Tab-separated table of C-alpha atoms in Angstrom:
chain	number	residue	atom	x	y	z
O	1	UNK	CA	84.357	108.865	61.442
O	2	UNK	CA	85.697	105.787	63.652
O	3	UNK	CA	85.669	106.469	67.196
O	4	UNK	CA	89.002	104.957	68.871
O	5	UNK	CA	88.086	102.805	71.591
O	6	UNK	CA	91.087	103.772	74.260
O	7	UNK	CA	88.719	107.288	74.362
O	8	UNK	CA	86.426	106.390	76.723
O	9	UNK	CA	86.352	106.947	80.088
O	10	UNK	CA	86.103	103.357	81.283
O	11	UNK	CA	89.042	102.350	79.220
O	12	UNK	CA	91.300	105.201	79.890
O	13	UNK	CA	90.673	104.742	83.813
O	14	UNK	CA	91.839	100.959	83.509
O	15	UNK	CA	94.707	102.305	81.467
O	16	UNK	CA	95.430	104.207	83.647
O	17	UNK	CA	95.381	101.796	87.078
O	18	UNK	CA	97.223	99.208	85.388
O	19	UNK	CA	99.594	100.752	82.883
O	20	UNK	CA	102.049	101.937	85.915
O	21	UNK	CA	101.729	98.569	87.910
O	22	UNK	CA	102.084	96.506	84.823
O	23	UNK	CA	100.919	93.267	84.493
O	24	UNK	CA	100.475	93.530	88.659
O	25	UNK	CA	97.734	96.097	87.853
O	26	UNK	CA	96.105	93.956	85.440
O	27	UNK	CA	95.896	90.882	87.598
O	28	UNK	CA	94.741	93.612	90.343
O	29	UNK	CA	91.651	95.491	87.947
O	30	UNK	CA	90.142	91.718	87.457
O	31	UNK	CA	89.291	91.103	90.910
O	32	UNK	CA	88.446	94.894	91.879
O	33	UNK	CA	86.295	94.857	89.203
O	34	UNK	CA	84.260	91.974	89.850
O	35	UNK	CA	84.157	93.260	93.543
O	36	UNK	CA	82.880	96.020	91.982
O	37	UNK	CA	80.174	94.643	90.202
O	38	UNK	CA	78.804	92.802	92.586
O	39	UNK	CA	78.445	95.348	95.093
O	40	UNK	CA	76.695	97.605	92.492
O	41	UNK	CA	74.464	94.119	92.168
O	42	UNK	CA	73.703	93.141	95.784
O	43	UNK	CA	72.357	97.428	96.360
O	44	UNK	CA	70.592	97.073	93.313
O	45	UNK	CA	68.863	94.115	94.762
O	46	UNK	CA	68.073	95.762	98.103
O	47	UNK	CA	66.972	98.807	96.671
O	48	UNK	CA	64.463	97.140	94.255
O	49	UNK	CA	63.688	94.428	97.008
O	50	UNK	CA	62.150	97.112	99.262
């Protein structure tokens, strides 16, 4: 049985941000994203720095 890959959660939630902006919400899930990421990185860092 295939499993369709707009099912999960992390897809449908950037579907979901960026479908109704458009192309303005795709440009906008790049940079939130990587902001994202990297805060998730630097507490990740402190946390196992400690």
């Amino acid at each position: 049985m295939q499993h369709s890959l707009t099912q999960g959660p992390i897809t449908k939630n950037i579907l979901l941000f960026a479908l109704p902006l458009g192309v303005t919400g795709i440009w906008l899930s790049v940079p939130i994203g990587w902001a994202l990421a990297d805060a998730i990185g630097i507490g990740y860092y402190l946390k196992k720095r400690r």
